[in-house]
Coordinates of C-alpha atoms and ligand atoms in Angstrom, one line a residue:
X1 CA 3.9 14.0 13.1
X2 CA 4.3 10.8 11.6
X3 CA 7.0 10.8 8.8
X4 CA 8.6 9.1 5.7
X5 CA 12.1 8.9 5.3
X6 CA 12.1 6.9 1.9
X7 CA 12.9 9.1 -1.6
X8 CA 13.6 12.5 -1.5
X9 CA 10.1 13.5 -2.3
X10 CA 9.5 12.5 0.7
X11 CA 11.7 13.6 3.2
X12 CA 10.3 17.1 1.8
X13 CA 7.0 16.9 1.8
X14 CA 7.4 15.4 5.2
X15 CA 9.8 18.4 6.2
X16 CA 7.5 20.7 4.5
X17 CA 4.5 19.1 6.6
X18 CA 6.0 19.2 10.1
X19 CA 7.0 23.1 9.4
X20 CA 2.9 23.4 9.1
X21 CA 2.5 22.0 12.0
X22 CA 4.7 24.1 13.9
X23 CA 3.1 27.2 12.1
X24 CA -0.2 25.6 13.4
X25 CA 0.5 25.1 17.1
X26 CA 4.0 25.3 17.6
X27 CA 4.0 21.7 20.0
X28 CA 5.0 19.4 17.3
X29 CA 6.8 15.4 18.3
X30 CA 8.3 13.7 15.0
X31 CA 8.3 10.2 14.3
X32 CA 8.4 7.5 11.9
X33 CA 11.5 6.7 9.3
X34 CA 12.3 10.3 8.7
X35 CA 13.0 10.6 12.5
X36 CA 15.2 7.9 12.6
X37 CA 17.5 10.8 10.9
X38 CA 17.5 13.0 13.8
X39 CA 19.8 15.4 12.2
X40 CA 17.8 16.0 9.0
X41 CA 15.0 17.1 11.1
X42 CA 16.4 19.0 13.8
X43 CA 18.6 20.9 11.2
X44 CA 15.5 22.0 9.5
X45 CA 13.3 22.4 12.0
X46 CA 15.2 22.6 15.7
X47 CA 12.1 23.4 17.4
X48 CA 10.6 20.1 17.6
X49 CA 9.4 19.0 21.0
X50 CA 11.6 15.5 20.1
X51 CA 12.5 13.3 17.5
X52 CA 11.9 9.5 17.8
X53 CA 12.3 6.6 15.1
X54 CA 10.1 4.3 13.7
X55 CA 8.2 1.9 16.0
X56 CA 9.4 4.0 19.0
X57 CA 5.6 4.9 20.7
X58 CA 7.0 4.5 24.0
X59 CA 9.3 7.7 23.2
X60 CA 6.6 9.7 21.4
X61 CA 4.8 8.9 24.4
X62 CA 7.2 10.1 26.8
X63 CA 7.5 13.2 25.1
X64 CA 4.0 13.9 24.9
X65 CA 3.7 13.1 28.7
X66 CA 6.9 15.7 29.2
X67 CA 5.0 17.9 27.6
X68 CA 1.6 17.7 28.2
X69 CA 1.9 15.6 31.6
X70 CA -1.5 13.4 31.9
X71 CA -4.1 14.2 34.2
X72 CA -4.1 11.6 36.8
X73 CA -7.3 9.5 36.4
X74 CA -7.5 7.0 39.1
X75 CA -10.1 4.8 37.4
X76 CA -8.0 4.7 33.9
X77 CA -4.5 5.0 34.9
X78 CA -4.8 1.5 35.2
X79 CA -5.8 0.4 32.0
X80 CA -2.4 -0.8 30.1
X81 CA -2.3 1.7 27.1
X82 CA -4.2 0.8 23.7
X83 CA -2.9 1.4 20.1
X84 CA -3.9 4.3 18.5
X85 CA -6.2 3.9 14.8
X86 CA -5.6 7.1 12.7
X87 CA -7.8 5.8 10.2
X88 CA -11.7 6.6 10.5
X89 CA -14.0 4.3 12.6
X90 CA -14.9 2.2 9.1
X91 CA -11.8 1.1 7.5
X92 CA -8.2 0.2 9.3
X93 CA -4.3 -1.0 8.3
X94 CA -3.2 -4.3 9.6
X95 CA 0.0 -4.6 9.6
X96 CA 1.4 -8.5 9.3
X97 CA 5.1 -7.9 9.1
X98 CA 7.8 -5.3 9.5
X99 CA 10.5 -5.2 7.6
X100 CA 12.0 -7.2 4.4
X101 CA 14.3 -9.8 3.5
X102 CA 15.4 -8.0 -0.1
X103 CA 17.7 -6.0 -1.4
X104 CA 16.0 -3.8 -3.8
X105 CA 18.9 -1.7 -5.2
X106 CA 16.7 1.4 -4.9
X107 CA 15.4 0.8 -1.4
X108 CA 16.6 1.4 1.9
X109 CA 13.8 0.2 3.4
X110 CA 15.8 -2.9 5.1
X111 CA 18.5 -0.5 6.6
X112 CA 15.7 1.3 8.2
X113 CA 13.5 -1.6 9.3
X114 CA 15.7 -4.5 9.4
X115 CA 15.1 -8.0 8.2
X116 CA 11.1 -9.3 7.7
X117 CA 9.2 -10.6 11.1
X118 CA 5.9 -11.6 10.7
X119 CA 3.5 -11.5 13.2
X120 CA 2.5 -14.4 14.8
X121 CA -1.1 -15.5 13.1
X122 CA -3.3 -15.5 16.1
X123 CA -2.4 -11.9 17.2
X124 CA -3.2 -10.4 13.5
X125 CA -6.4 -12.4 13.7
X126 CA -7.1 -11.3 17.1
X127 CA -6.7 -7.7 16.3
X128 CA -8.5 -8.0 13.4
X129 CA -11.7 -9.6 15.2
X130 CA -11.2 -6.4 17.5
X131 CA -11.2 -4.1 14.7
X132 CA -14.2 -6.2 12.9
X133 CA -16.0 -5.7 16.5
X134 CA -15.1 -2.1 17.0
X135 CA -17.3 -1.6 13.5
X136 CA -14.2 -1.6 11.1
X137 CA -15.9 -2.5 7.7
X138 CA -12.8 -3.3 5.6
X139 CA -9.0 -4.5 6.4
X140 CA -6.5 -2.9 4.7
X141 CA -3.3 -6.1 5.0
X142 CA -0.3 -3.6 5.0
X143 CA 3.4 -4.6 5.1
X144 CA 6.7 -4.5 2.9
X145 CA 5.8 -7.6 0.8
X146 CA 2.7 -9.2 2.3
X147 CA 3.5 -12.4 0.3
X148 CA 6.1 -13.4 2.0
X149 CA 4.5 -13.2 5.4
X150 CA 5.5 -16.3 7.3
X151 CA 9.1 -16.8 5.6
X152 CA 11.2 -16.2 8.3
X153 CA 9.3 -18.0 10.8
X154 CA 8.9 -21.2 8.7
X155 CA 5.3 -21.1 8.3
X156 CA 5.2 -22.0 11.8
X157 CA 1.7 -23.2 12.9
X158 CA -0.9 -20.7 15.4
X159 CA -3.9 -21.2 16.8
X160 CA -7.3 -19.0 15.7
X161 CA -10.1 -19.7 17.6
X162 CA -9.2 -23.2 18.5
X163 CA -8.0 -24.1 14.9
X164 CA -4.4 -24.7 13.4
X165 CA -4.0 -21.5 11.0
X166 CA 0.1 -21.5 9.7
X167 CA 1.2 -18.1 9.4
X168 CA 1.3 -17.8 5.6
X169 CA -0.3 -15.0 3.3
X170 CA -3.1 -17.9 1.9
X171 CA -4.2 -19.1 5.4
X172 CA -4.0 -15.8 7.0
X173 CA -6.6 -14.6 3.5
X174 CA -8.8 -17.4 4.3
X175 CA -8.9 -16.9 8.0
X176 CA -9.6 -12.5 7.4
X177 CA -12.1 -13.9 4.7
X178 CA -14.0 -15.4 6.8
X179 CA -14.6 -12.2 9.2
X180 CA -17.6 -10.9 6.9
X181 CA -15.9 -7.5 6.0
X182 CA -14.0 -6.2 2.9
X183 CA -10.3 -7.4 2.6
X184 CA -8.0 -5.4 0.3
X185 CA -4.4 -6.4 0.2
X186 CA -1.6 -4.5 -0.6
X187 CA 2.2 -4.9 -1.5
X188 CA 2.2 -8.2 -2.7
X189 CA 4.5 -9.8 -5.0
X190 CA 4.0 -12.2 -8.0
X191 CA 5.5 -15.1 -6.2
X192 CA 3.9 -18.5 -7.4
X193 CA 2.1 -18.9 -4.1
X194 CA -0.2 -15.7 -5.1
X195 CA -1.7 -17.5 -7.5
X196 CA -3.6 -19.4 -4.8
X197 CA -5.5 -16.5 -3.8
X198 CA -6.9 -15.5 -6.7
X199 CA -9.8 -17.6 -5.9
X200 CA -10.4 -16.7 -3.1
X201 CA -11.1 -13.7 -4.6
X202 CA -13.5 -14.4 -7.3
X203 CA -15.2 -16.3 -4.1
X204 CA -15.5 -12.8 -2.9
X205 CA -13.5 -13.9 0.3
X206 CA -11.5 -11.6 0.0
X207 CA -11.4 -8.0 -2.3
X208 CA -10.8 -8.8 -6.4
X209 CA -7.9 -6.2 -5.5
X210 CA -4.4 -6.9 -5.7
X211 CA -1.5 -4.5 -4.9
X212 CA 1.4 -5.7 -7.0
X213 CA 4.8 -3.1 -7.1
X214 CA 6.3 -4.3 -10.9
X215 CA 9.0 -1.8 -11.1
X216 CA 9.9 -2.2 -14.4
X217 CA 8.9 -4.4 -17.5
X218 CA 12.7 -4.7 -18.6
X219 CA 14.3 -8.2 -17.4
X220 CA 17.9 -6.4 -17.1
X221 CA 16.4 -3.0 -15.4
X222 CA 14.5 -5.8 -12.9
X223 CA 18.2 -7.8 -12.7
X224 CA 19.9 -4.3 -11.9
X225 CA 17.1 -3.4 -9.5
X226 CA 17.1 -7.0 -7.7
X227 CA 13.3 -7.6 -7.7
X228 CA 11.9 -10.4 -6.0
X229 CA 10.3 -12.6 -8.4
X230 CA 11.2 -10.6 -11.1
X231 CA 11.5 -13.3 -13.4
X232 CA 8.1 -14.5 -13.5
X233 CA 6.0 -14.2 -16.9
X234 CA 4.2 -11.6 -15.4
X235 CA 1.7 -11.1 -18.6
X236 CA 0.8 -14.6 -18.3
X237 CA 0.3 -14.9 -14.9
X238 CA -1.8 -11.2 -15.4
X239 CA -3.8 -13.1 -18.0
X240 CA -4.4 -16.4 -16.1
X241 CA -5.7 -14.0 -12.7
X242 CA -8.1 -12.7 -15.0
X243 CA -9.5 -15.9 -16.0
X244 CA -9.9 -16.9 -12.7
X245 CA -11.4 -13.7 -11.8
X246 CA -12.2 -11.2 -13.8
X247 CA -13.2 -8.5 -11.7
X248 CA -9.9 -8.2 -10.4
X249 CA -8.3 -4.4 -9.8
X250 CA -4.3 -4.4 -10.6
X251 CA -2.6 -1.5 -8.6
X252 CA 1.0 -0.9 -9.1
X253 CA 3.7 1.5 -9.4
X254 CA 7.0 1.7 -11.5
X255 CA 10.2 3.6 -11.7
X256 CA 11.1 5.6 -14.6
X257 CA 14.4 6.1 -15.9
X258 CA 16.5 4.1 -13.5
X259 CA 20.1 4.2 -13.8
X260 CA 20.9 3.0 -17.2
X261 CA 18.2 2.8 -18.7
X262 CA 18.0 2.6 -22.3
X263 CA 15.3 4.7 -24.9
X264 CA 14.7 0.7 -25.7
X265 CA 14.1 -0.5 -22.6
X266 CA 11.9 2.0 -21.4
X267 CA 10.2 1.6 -24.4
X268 CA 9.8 -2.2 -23.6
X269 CA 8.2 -1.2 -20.4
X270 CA 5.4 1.4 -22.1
X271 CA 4.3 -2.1 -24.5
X272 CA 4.1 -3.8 -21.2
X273 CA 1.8 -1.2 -19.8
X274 CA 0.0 -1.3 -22.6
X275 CA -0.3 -4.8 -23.0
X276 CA -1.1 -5.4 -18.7
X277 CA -3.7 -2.9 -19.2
X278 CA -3.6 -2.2 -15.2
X279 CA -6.4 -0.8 -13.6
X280 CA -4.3 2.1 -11.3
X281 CA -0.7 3.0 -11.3
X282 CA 1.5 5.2 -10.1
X283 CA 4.9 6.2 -11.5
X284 CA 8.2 7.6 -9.7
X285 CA 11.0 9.2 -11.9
X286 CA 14.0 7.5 -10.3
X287 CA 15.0 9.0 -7.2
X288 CA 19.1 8.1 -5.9
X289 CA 17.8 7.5 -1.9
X290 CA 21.2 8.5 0.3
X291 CA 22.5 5.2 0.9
X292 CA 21.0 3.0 -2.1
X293 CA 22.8 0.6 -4.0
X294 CA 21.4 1.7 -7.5
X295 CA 23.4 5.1 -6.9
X296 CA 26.5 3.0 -7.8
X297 CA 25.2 2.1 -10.7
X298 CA 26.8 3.3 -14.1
X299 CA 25.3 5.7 -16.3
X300 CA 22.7 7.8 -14.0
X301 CA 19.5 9.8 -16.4
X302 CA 20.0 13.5 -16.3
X303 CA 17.1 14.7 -14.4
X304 CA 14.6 16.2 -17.7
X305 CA 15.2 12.3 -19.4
X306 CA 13.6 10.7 -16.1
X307 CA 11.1 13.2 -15.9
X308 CA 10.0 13.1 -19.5
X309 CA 9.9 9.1 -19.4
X310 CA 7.7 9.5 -16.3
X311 CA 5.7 11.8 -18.3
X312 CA 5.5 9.8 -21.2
X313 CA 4.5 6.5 -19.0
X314 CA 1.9 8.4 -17.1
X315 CA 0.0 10.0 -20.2
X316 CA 0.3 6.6 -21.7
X317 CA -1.4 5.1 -18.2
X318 CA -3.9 8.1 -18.2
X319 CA -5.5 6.5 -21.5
X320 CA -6.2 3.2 -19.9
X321 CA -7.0 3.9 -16.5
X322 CA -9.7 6.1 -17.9
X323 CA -10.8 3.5 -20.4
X324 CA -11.1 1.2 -17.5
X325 CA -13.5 3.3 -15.4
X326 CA -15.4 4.2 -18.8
X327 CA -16.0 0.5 -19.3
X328 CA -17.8 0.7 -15.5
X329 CA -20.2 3.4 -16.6
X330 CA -23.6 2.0 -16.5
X331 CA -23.1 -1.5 -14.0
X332 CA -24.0 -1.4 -10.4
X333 CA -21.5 -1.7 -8.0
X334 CA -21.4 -1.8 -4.2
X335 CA -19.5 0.8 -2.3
X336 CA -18.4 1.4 0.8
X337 CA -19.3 5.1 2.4
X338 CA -16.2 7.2 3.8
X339 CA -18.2 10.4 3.8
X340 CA -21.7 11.9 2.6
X341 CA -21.4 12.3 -1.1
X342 CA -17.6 10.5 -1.2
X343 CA -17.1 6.4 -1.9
X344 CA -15.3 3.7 -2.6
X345 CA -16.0 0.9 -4.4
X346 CA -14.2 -2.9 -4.3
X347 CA -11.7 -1.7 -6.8
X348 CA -10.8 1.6 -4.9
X349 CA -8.3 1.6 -1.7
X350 CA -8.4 4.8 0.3
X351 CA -6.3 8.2 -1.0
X352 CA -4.5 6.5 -3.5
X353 CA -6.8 5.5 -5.5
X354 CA -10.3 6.7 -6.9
X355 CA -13.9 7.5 -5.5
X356 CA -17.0 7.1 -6.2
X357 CA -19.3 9.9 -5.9
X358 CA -22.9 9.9 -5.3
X359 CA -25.3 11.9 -3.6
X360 CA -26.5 10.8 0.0
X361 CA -24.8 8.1 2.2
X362 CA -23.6 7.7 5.8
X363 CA -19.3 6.9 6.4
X364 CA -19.0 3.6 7.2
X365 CA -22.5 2.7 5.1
X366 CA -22.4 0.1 2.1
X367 CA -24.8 1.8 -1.0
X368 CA -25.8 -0.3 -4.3
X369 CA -24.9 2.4 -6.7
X370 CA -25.6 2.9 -10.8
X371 CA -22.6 4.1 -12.6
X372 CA -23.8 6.9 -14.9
X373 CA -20.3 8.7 -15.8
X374 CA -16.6 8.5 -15.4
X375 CA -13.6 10.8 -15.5
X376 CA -10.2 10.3 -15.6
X377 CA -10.0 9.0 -11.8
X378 CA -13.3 8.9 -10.3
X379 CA -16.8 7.2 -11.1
X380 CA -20.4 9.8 -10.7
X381 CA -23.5 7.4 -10.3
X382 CA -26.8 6.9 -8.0
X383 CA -27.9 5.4 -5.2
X384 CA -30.3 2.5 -6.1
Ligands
SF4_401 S1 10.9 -5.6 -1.5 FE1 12.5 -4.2 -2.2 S2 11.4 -2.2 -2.4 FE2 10.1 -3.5 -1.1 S3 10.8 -3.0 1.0 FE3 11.9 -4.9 0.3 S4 13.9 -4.0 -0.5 FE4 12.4 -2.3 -0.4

């Protein structure tokens, strides 16, 4: 069972999940963040098999082995152990970095995963040409702030198929856009440097999807919460993306009712929403993570003021969004199959955001399809 550890949400749905598996089979090895809190789990659930942390397969390996000891296979025994791809054959994560070099006040993400290292260029590239040849039809770029891929090893130059690629987010988007499949990135932030793949986007190098986590509209929430690049004109830049492509599909998520907070400042960040018009968004109610800064903060939201503002935003976000996919009812788009019936199209990334649903189609299939209705998430159209 792979696990969170982030907000409290969370921790339970992940406690709550690993108790199903138990009720399932009973044989059940936890990783991931959560497990890097042994005692959380093992209080809750002291049957586990083991608990490792994140990043630890050699010890979910080992317990799987002490537990289920492999047949001995003299042709494969041989074979140095492969990664193992969760995802279905069509689509898979590739992650470019682990960890982060902020201090988000309401993250603990760095105490868990420690300062950002990038991967060096010409092994993301090389698994993604293995992914590309293994059938994978789009690349989800995955990471805790994609744009700063590269920082901490100073943009250093690698080598992809006999070229000079430097291991930064625009080369490495140019190199992946060149592999003939979808690229969607996520978790990127509105540094300056983003603007430079916006065109490769409207090139259609690269998905017309960008991932971007605002947080908050508010310049003193984003001081309090210690965004990176929180003090770029973010409508602007929104505006000047569009321009260059108009296509494009804004993700992002935001906090409500962060420590301190004022009626007026939340209010600043519903005429931002409204003004942004983004595509899909997702909205927490502040949760105080054991061991975040932000829990030091003065004047904490009693729980029903946090809730309502996340109500409010979301109702608010609810209008839009489905005005968005209204405005989509009656163009053509091109989607990508995950299951008979069930797709996506350029502006959709998989289970958090939308489908589109059609009848017909094989997973992993691309379909031209004709919009003919919308609801408040998903599009309803025909194969053409
Ligand atoms: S950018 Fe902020 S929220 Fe994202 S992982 Fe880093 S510290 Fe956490």
């Amino acid at each position: 069972m792979n696990t969170c550890g982030f907000i409290d949400a969370a921790v339970e749905e992940s406690l709550d999940a690993i108790g199903e598996a138990l009720a399932e089979n009973g044989k059940v090895v936890v990783t991931g963040c959560l497990g890097a809190k042994e005692g959380v789990v093992a209080k809750v659930h002291p049957s586990v098999l083991a608990i490792t942390g994140p990043h630890d397969t050699q010890g979910v390996m080992a317990a799987v082995h002490e537990h289920l000891p492999k047949p001995h296979d003299p042709y494969v025994d041989l074979v140095p152990p492969q990664g193992v791809k969760l995802t279905p054959r069509h689509y898979a994560y590739l992650k470019i970095s682990e960890g982060c070099n902020h201090r988000c006040t309401f993250c603990i993400i760095p105490s868990m995963r420690g300062d950002l290292v990038s991967r060096p260029i010409a092994e993301v590239m090389q698994e993604a040409e293995n992914l590309v040849k293994a059938g994978v039809q789009e690349i989800l770029v995955i990471s805790q702030d994609t744009s700063a891929y590269g920082v901490d090893v100073k943009y250093r130059t690698g080598f992809v198929r006999g070229k000079p690629v430097k291991t930064r987010m625009l080369d490495l988007c140019r190199a992946l856009g060149e592999l003939g499949v979808w690229v969607r990135l996520h978790y990127v932030y509105p540094y300056p440097h983003v603007d430079e793949v916006i065109p490769l986007m409207a090139e259609g190098r690269v998905l017309p999807y960008l991932d971007v986590p605002f947080q908050h509209a508010s310049p003193r929430i984003l001081r309090l919460m210690k965004r990176p690049a929180s003090s770029e004109r973010v409508l602007e830049r929104i505006r000047a993306w569009r321009e260059v492509c108009p296509d494009i599909t804004l993700r992002s998520t935001f906090i409500a009712g962060f420590p301190g907070e004022t009626e007026s400042e939340f209010a600043e960040l519903l005429s931002f929403l409204q003004e942004a018009q983004l595509d899909r968004v997702g909205c927490f109610a502040y949760s105080p993570v054991e061991g975040a800064a932000a829990n030091e903060l003065p004047d904490p939201l009693p729980e029903p003021v946090k809730e309502e503002r996340r109500r409010r935003f979301m109702e608010l976000q609810a209008r839009i969004s489905a005005a968005k996919l209204q405005a989509k009812v009656g163009r053509t788009l091109r989607v990508l199959v995950d299951e008979p019936g069930v797709a996506r199209s350029e502006g959709d990334a998989p289970d958090i955001d939308g489908v589109v649903r059609f009848k017909g189609g094989k997973p992993g299939e691309f379909a031209d399809v004709l919009i003919e209705r919308a609801d408040a998430h998903d599009l309803y159209g025909r194969r053409l």
